[in-house]
Each structure stands twice: as structure tokens, then as C-alpha cells.
Short mmCIF file of C-alpha atoms and ligand atoms in Angstrom, two decimals:
data_model
loop_
_atom_site.label_atom_id
_atom_site.label_comp_id
_atom_site.label_asym_id
_atom_site.label_seq_id
_atom_site.Cartn_x
_atom_site.Cartn_y
_atom_site.Cartn_z
CA MET S 1 10.68 4.83 32.55
CA ALA S 2 11.05 7.87 30.26
CA ILE S 3 9.49 7.31 26.83
CA ALA S 4 12.80 7.69 24.96
CA ALA S 5 14.54 5.15 27.24
CA LYS S 6 11.64 2.69 26.87
CA GLU S 7 11.77 3.08 23.09
CA GLU S 8 15.53 2.52 23.06
CA ARG S 9 15.14 -0.70 25.04
CA LEU S 10 12.42 -1.95 22.71
CA ILE S 11 14.51 -1.09 19.65
CA SER S 12 17.64 -2.84 20.95
CA ARG S 13 15.59 -5.98 21.76
CA ILE S 14 14.02 -5.86 18.29
CA GLU S 15 17.47 -5.52 16.67
CA ARG S 16 18.88 -8.41 18.70
CA LEU S 17 15.98 -10.76 17.96
CA LYS S 18 15.96 -9.77 14.32
CA LYS S 19 19.55 -11.05 13.98
CA GLU S 20 18.80 -14.23 15.94
CA ARG S 21 15.78 -15.02 13.76
CA GLN S 22 17.49 -13.91 10.52
CA ALA S 23 14.53 -11.62 10.01
CA ILE S 24 13.91 -8.55 7.88
CA ILE S 25 11.40 -5.83 8.80
CA LEU S 26 9.45 -4.41 5.87
CA ALA S 27 7.27 -1.35 6.50
CA HIS S 28 4.76 0.60 4.46
CA ASN S 29 5.03 4.39 4.07
CA TYR S 30 1.88 4.87 6.22
CA GLN S 31 3.28 3.16 9.34
CA ILE S 32 3.83 5.18 12.53
CA GLY S 33 7.19 6.97 12.71
CA GLU S 34 8.80 4.57 15.23
CA ILE S 35 8.11 1.62 12.92
CA GLN S 36 9.35 3.49 9.83
CA ASP S 37 12.59 4.28 11.68
CA VAL S 38 13.26 0.71 12.85
CA ALA S 39 12.40 -0.94 9.50
CA ASP S 40 15.06 -2.40 7.20
CA PHE S 41 13.07 -1.29 4.19
CA LEU S 42 10.32 1.28 3.77
CA GLY S 43 8.24 1.56 0.63
CA ASP S 44 5.01 1.46 -1.33
CA SER S 45 3.11 -1.76 -2.11
CA LEU S 46 5.07 -2.54 -5.27
CA GLU S 47 8.48 -1.92 -3.69
CA LEU S 48 7.53 -4.06 -0.68
CA ALA S 49 6.36 -6.94 -2.89
CA GLN S 50 9.58 -6.66 -4.94
CA LYS S 51 11.70 -6.64 -1.78
CA ALA S 52 9.84 -9.66 -0.35
CA SER S 53 10.32 -11.58 -3.61
CA ARG S 54 14.10 -10.99 -3.49
CA THR S 55 15.03 -11.37 0.18
CA ASP S 56 16.68 -14.49 1.53
CA ALA S 57 15.78 -13.62 5.14
CA LYS S 58 14.18 -16.57 6.93
CA VAL S 59 11.50 -14.39 8.54
CA ILE S 60 9.73 -11.38 7.04
CA VAL S 61 8.00 -9.20 9.62
CA PHE S 62 5.49 -7.19 7.65
CA CYS S 63 4.56 -3.85 9.18
CA GLY S 64 1.67 -2.90 6.96
CA VAL S 65 -1.78 -4.37 6.45
CA HIS S 66 -2.93 -7.94 5.88
CA PHE S 67 -3.11 -7.96 2.06
CA MET S 68 0.52 -6.76 1.90
CA ALA S 69 1.75 -9.53 4.23
CA GLU S 70 -0.40 -12.02 2.32
CA THR S 71 1.23 -10.92 -0.95
CA ALA S 72 4.64 -11.56 0.63
CA ALA S 73 3.43 -14.98 1.85
CA ILE S 74 2.24 -15.84 -1.68
CA LEU S 75 5.67 -14.92 -3.08
CA CYS S 76 7.75 -16.53 -0.31
CA PRO S 77 6.28 -19.95 0.57
CA THR S 78 9.49 -21.22 2.21
CA GLN S 79 9.90 -18.18 4.48
CA THR S 80 7.82 -17.24 7.51
CA VAL S 81 5.81 -14.03 7.04
CA LEU S 82 4.62 -12.42 10.26
CA LEU S 83 2.02 -9.69 10.76
CA PRO S 84 2.33 -8.17 14.28
CA ASP S 85 -1.44 -7.62 14.60
CA LEU S 86 -4.03 -9.63 12.66
CA SER S 87 -6.58 -6.81 12.94
CA ALA S 88 -4.54 -4.83 10.37
CA GLY S 89 -7.08 -5.27 7.57
CA CYS S 90 -7.96 -2.96 4.70
CA GLY S 91 -11.42 -1.44 4.27
CA MET S 92 -11.08 -1.54 0.49
CA SER S 93 -9.82 -5.10 0.13
CA GLU S 94 -12.73 -6.32 2.26
CA MET S 95 -15.24 -4.77 -0.16
CA ILE S 96 -14.91 -7.58 -2.73
CA SER S 97 -15.12 -11.34 -2.19
CA GLY S 98 -14.14 -14.18 -4.49
CA ASP S 99 -17.86 -14.83 -5.14
CA GLU S 100 -18.49 -11.21 -6.17
CA LEU S 101 -15.60 -11.32 -8.62
CA ARG S 102 -16.78 -14.68 -9.99
CA SER S 103 -20.23 -13.11 -10.67
CA MET S 104 -18.58 -10.22 -12.54
CA LYS S 105 -16.55 -12.68 -14.59
CA ALA S 106 -19.70 -14.67 -15.41
CA ALA S 107 -21.33 -11.46 -16.69
CA HIS S 108 -18.26 -10.65 -18.84
CA PRO S 109 -16.89 -14.07 -19.85
CA ASP S 110 -14.37 -12.70 -22.39
CA ALA S 111 -12.85 -10.07 -20.10
CA LEU S 112 -9.42 -10.26 -18.47
CA VAL S 113 -9.28 -9.31 -14.78
CA VAL S 114 -6.84 -6.76 -13.35
CA CYS S 115 -6.92 -6.68 -9.56
CA TYR S 116 -5.44 -3.98 -7.39
CA VAL S 117 -3.02 -5.52 -4.88
CA ASN S 118 -5.40 -4.23 -2.16
CA SER S 119 -7.42 -7.45 -2.39
CA SER S 120 -7.53 -10.91 -0.81
CA ALA S 121 -5.53 -13.92 -2.04
CA GLU S 122 -8.81 -15.43 -3.26
CA VAL S 123 -9.56 -12.37 -5.42
CA LYS S 124 -6.00 -12.41 -6.77
CA ALA S 125 -6.41 -16.13 -7.58
CA GLU S 126 -9.48 -15.23 -9.69
CA SER S 127 -7.52 -12.50 -11.54
CA ASP S 128 -5.24 -12.55 -14.57
CA ILE S 129 -2.86 -9.85 -13.45
CA CYS S 130 -2.31 -7.80 -10.32
CA CYS S 131 -1.32 -4.12 -10.14
CA THR S 132 -0.40 -1.50 -7.57
CA SER S 133 -0.93 2.26 -7.56
CA SER S 134 2.50 2.76 -9.17
CA ASN S 135 2.10 0.43 -12.16
CA ALA S 136 -1.68 0.14 -12.79
CA ALA S 137 -1.55 2.11 -16.08
CA ASN S 138 1.32 0.02 -17.48
CA VAL S 139 -0.37 -3.20 -16.40
CA VAL S 140 -3.50 -2.17 -18.35
CA ARG S 141 -1.34 -1.10 -21.34
CA SER S 142 0.20 -4.60 -21.35
CA ILE S 143 -3.20 -6.07 -22.30
CA PRO S 144 -4.14 -6.16 -26.01
CA GLU S 145 -6.42 -3.25 -26.96
CA ASP S 146 -9.20 -5.51 -28.18
CA ARG S 147 -9.64 -7.26 -24.81
CA GLU S 148 -12.34 -6.25 -22.34
CA ILE S 149 -10.89 -5.58 -18.88
CA ILE S 150 -12.54 -5.93 -15.47
CA PHE S 151 -10.76 -3.77 -12.88
CA VAL S 152 -11.31 -4.48 -9.16
CA PRO S 153 -11.85 -3.31 -6.47
CA ASP S 154 -10.93 0.42 -6.50
CA GLN S 155 -13.25 2.48 -8.70
CA TYR S 156 -11.10 5.62 -8.27
CA LEU S 157 -7.78 4.01 -9.19
CA GLY S 158 -9.67 2.40 -12.09
CA ALA S 159 -11.04 5.78 -13.21
CA HIS S 160 -7.56 7.29 -12.95
CA VAL S 161 -6.14 4.48 -15.14
CA MET S 162 -8.93 5.06 -17.70
CA ARG S 163 -7.88 8.74 -17.90
CA GLN S 164 -4.19 7.80 -18.19
CA THR S 165 -4.58 5.10 -20.82
CA GLY S 166 -7.76 6.09 -22.69
CA ARG S 167 -8.91 2.47 -22.18
CA ASN S 168 -12.41 1.57 -21.09
CA LEU S 169 -12.49 -0.57 -17.92
CA ILE S 170 -15.37 -2.43 -16.30
CA LEU S 171 -15.15 -1.08 -12.77
CA TYR S 172 -16.21 -2.53 -9.43
CA ASN S 173 -17.58 0.00 -6.92
CA GLY S 174 -14.97 -0.42 -4.15
CA TYR S 175 -13.07 2.49 -2.63
CA CYS S 176 -10.75 3.36 0.23
CA PRO S 177 -12.75 4.62 3.24
CA THR S 178 -9.70 6.59 4.40
CA HIS S 179 -9.01 8.49 1.17
CA PHE S 180 -12.77 9.04 0.77
CA ARG S 181 -12.54 11.45 3.71
CA ILE S 182 -10.52 13.92 1.64
CA MET S 183 -13.05 16.54 0.57
CA VAL S 184 -12.53 18.55 -2.58
CA SER S 185 -13.91 21.69 -0.87
CA GLU S 186 -11.31 21.39 1.91
CA LEU S 187 -8.55 20.83 -0.65
CA GLU S 188 -9.66 23.92 -2.58
CA GLU S 189 -9.48 26.00 0.62
CA THR S 190 -6.00 24.63 1.40
CA LYS S 191 -4.85 25.41 -2.14
CA ALA S 192 -6.21 28.97 -1.84
CA ALA S 193 -4.28 29.43 1.43
CA HIS S 194 -1.05 28.05 -0.17
CA PRO S 195 -1.23 29.18 -3.82
CA ASP S 196 2.42 28.28 -4.57
CA ALA S 197 2.26 24.77 -3.14
CA LEU S 198 2.69 21.63 -5.22
CA VAL S 199 -0.34 19.35 -4.85
CA LEU S 200 0.31 15.59 -4.80
CA ALA S 201 -2.52 13.06 -4.48
CA HIS S 202 -2.79 9.28 -4.22
CA PRO S 203 -4.97 7.64 -6.92
CA GLU S 204 -7.29 6.21 -4.24
CA CYS S 205 -8.63 9.78 -3.80
CA THR S 206 -11.95 10.52 -5.47
CA SER S 207 -11.74 11.68 -9.10
CA GLU S 208 -12.75 15.22 -8.03
CA VAL S 209 -9.81 15.38 -5.61
CA SER S 210 -7.35 13.87 -8.13
CA ALA S 211 -8.45 16.49 -10.67
CA GLN S 212 -7.20 19.19 -8.28
CA ALA S 213 -3.70 17.66 -8.00
CA ASP S 214 -0.57 18.52 -9.98
CA GLN S 215 0.37 14.86 -9.90
CA VAL S 216 -1.35 11.62 -8.87
CA LEU S 217 1.20 9.13 -7.53
CA SER S 218 1.80 6.07 -5.35
CA THR S 219 3.03 6.71 -1.81
CA SER S 220 6.69 6.31 -2.83
CA GLY S 221 5.98 8.41 -5.93
CA ILE S 222 4.79 11.18 -3.60
CA CYS S 223 8.03 10.83 -1.57
CA LEU S 224 10.19 10.97 -4.72
CA GLU S 225 8.39 13.96 -6.22
CA SER S 226 8.54 15.82 -2.89
CA LYS S 227 12.33 15.48 -2.95
CA LYS S 228 12.61 16.55 -6.59
CA THR S 229 10.46 19.65 -6.45
CA ASP S 230 11.90 23.15 -5.91
CA LYS S 231 8.63 24.18 -4.25
CA LYS S 232 8.88 24.89 -0.55
CA GLU S 233 5.32 23.81 0.23
CA VAL S 234 3.63 20.54 -0.72
CA ILE S 235 -0.05 19.75 -0.15
CA VAL S 236 -0.42 16.00 0.35
CA ALA S 237 -3.71 14.25 -0.37
CA THR S 238 -3.17 10.84 1.18
CA GLU S 239 -2.92 9.00 4.50
CA LEU S 240 -1.23 11.02 7.25
CA GLY S 241 1.44 8.43 8.15
CA ILE S 242 3.41 9.46 5.05
CA LEU S 243 4.15 12.86 6.64
CA HIS S 244 6.81 11.31 8.91
CA ARG S 245 8.93 10.18 5.95
CA LEU S 246 8.27 13.37 3.97
CA LYS S 247 9.37 15.64 6.84
CA LYS S 248 12.38 13.47 7.69
CA GLU S 249 13.62 13.44 4.08
CA ASN S 250 12.86 17.12 3.42
CA PRO S 251 13.34 19.09 6.65
CA GLU S 252 13.47 22.40 4.73
CA LYS S 253 10.03 21.92 3.14
CA GLU S 254 6.54 22.28 4.58
CA PHE S 255 4.04 19.46 4.09
CA ILE S 256 0.38 20.33 4.43
CA PRO S 257 -2.19 17.50 4.69
CA ALA S 258 -5.21 17.97 2.40
CA CYS S 259 -7.33 16.48 5.20
CA LYS S 260 -6.53 16.20 8.92
CA TRP S 261 -8.70 13.10 9.31
CA CYS S 262 -7.11 10.93 6.64
CA ASP S 263 -5.88 8.37 9.13
CA CYS S 264 -6.04 4.62 8.32
CA ALA S 265 -6.72 2.85 11.64
CA HIS S 266 -5.57 -0.49 10.17
CA MET S 267 -2.15 0.92 9.35
CA LYS S 268 -1.78 2.26 12.87
CA VAL S 269 -2.21 -0.97 14.86
CA ASN S 270 1.48 -1.86 14.51
CA ASN S 271 3.84 -0.42 17.14
CA LEU S 272 7.22 -1.22 18.69
CA GLU S 273 5.62 -3.39 21.39
CA ASN S 274 3.74 -5.71 19.07
CA LEU S 275 6.63 -5.76 16.61
CA LEU S 276 8.91 -7.05 19.39
CA TRP S 277 6.22 -9.47 20.53
CA SER S 278 5.87 -10.70 16.97
CA LEU S 279 9.59 -11.54 16.82
CA GLU S 280 9.59 -13.08 20.30
CA GLU S 281 6.57 -15.33 19.79
CA MET S 282 6.76 -15.67 15.97
CA ARG S 283 3.25 -14.19 15.73
CA TYR S 284 1.17 -14.04 13.57
CA PRO S 285 2.23 -16.22 10.65
CA VAL S 286 0.32 -15.43 7.47
CA VAL S 287 -0.41 -18.64 5.57
CA VAL S 288 -2.30 -18.99 2.30
CA ASP S 289 -4.04 -22.16 1.11
CA GLU S 290 -1.64 -23.74 -1.41
CA ALA S 291 -4.12 -24.07 -4.29
CA ILE S 292 -5.12 -20.40 -3.94
CA ARG S 293 -1.50 -19.32 -3.45
CA LEU S 294 -0.35 -20.89 -6.72
CA ARG S 295 -3.13 -19.19 -8.71
CA ALA S 296 -2.67 -15.84 -6.97
CA LYS S 297 1.10 -16.00 -7.52
CA LYS S 298 0.61 -16.13 -11.29
CA ALA S 299 -1.23 -12.79 -11.19
CA ILE S 300 1.45 -11.23 -8.96
CA ASP S 301 4.35 -12.66 -11.01
CA ARG S 302 2.87 -11.17 -14.20
CA MET S 303 2.78 -7.79 -12.47
CA LEU S 304 6.38 -8.13 -11.19
CA GLU S 305 7.54 -8.90 -14.76
CA ILE S 306 6.14 -5.52 -15.80
CA GLY S 307 7.64 -3.74 -12.78
CA LYS S 308 6.66 -0.07 -12.78
P1 13P W 401 0.83 2.44 -2.26
O1 13P W 401 1.01 1.20 -3.05
O2 13P W 401 0.84 3.68 -3.10
O3 13P W 401 1.84 2.51 -1.17
O4 13P W 401 -0.62 2.43 -1.63
C1 13P W 401 -1.08 1.43 -0.76
C2 13P W 401 -2.31 1.81 -0.05
O5 13P W 401 -2.94 1.01 0.60
C3 13P W 401 -2.77 3.15 -0.16
O6 13P W 401 -3.91 3.32 0.63
FE1 SF4 W 402 -6.76 0.06 2.77
FE2 SF4 W 402 -7.29 2.64 2.49
FE3 SF4 W 402 -5.97 1.80 4.65
FE4 SF4 W 402 -4.78 1.81 2.20
S1 SF4 W 402 -5.45 3.57 3.40
S2 SF4 W 402 -4.72 0.16 3.72
S3 SF4 W 402 -6.56 1.27 0.90
S4 SF4 W 402 -8.11 1.28 4.09
#
């Protein structure tokens, strides 16, 4: 069967089952193009958490990585949250365990804990307030100036927030293995080859890379700014999956990746086949231990009250 015809058949079966199950498909901006196109809603981590918290769909199929689906499961205990492939982890979120955070808290007993949403439910349960790349600075600003703050797990997002807010944070040494591949030397060469281009970077990039950017934004922030700009060329320092949305929304502009290898394998395990399979077999439900869920929800709810 020709690829287009096969895709069409998969999409029509997904659409039919979605109605039968009263399901909604949420997808992150890094998903493969076919998934982005079939999703009911496409966004960054904050927008996806907000959408999950407001939907009355019975089933939420989460096309993203595990911590995102887990966040939806924490917010929506009466709905079924499905992740099409359980191997969709996150290198950064796996860098910190509940025990490691508890040791940090023991060393700084008066500090409040801000955790990046790229973390496990257990780490969120140990935290006071959650944040995403689009609201981390405002989350930190919401904390009284005289309070010590532990920020986990992303040292680069933490460093970016310190520059934005002028606040001192106690950082953990986690990082995103995908964004770490973006080399400042390569970005400098790309900028020299495209001197008029706007440079947009994600805050998970190293501080050296972020320093080279015109703006440091969440994935949806990058999409918004790419639409707004009059520049015809945009250099993008983040995961390559975002290029599909950027090109689709701005066909007249050229998008140049800062690194050709910035590909998150975890984000790429979802495809039309396992999305359909997920709806057919109701696989894989993401369930969080109730005691942990209730504690983690407090940290997420506090973040959602702040919004952006
Ligand atoms: P956003 O919240 O900006 O979409 O980022 C999520 C992520 O995992 C980036 O690597
Ligand atoms: Fe995690 Fe990095 Fe992949 Fe985002 S890009 S999901 S932070 S490994």
C-alpha cells in the first residue's frame, strides 16, 4: 500500500476510535509531523497541562513523554491517560530521584523547592511548586525574596531564571542530553552564515548557547515569536521536531536548526501505528500512587494558579 494511503487509513481509524472512546489527543511540539497533524491540541508543557486540567474528555491520549502524561494523570484522576509507548522517558527527568531531592532538602531545611515539570511524580511530591520553561521566572518571583530556593533538576533553566530574576537559586546538576548537543561553536558558524537571522533558543540549552540567542523561550514561545518576527530567517536552538510546526505555520520563512543532531529519541517513539494501537487496546494507562499524586498535585496547582 502506498504510504499516503496507509497513513489515511490509520488516520481515519484513529478519528473513528477517538469519537467512540470520547478521547482527546494532546501532542507536544517535538512530536513527529504525522502526530502533530492528527492531534486535537499541540503545545508546550504548560499549555498541555492546562489543556489536560480543563478537558472533559474521558480519555486523554498523550503524545509526548512520560512526565507530561504523568502530569496529566495527576491533574485528571477520574479520566484515563494513555501513553502510546512507555519507553517515552526523559533523560533529564531521570537524573533526579526522590531520595536525591530529599538529601538536598535535608542540607537546606529552610529552602522552598521549585521543580521543573520535567521530573517524576515523586520529585513533584517533594516540591513546593512546579514550573515549566514558559513560567519558571514568574514562579520564582512568586516566592518571597528572603526565602532560599532549591531549583531542580535543570541547571541551565535554573541559571537562565537566575539571570532573569536576579535571584540566587540552589541548583541541581541535571540537564537535557538532547539540548546539550547544541554546540556554541556550531551556532556561531550558523550565525555567521546567516547574519540577518533571528536566533531563538530553548532555556534547556547551555548558558553559552543561550547567551548567543536573541530570545530564550519555551517551545510554544519559539513558535509565537517565529510568527511575529519580520525576519525571513530564524535559527532555532532546540529539538528538531519543532521544525514541522514552524515550517507549516510560516511557509514563507526559512528555519535553520542550530544543530542537526538535536533529536530527542524519547519524543520520537510515538507514531500513527502505536497511537491507533493505544486507542484500540487502551494502552498504556499512566497511573500515579494516590498519596504521591495528591502531594504532587499541590505543586502543579500552585503553578497553574500563576499561569505564565
Ligand atoms: P516546553 O515546555 O518548552 O515545551 O519544553 C519541554 C521539553 O521537554 C523541552 O525539552
Ligand atoms: Fe527530556 Fe530533553 Fe527530550 Fe525534552 S528534549 S523530553 S528535556 S530529553
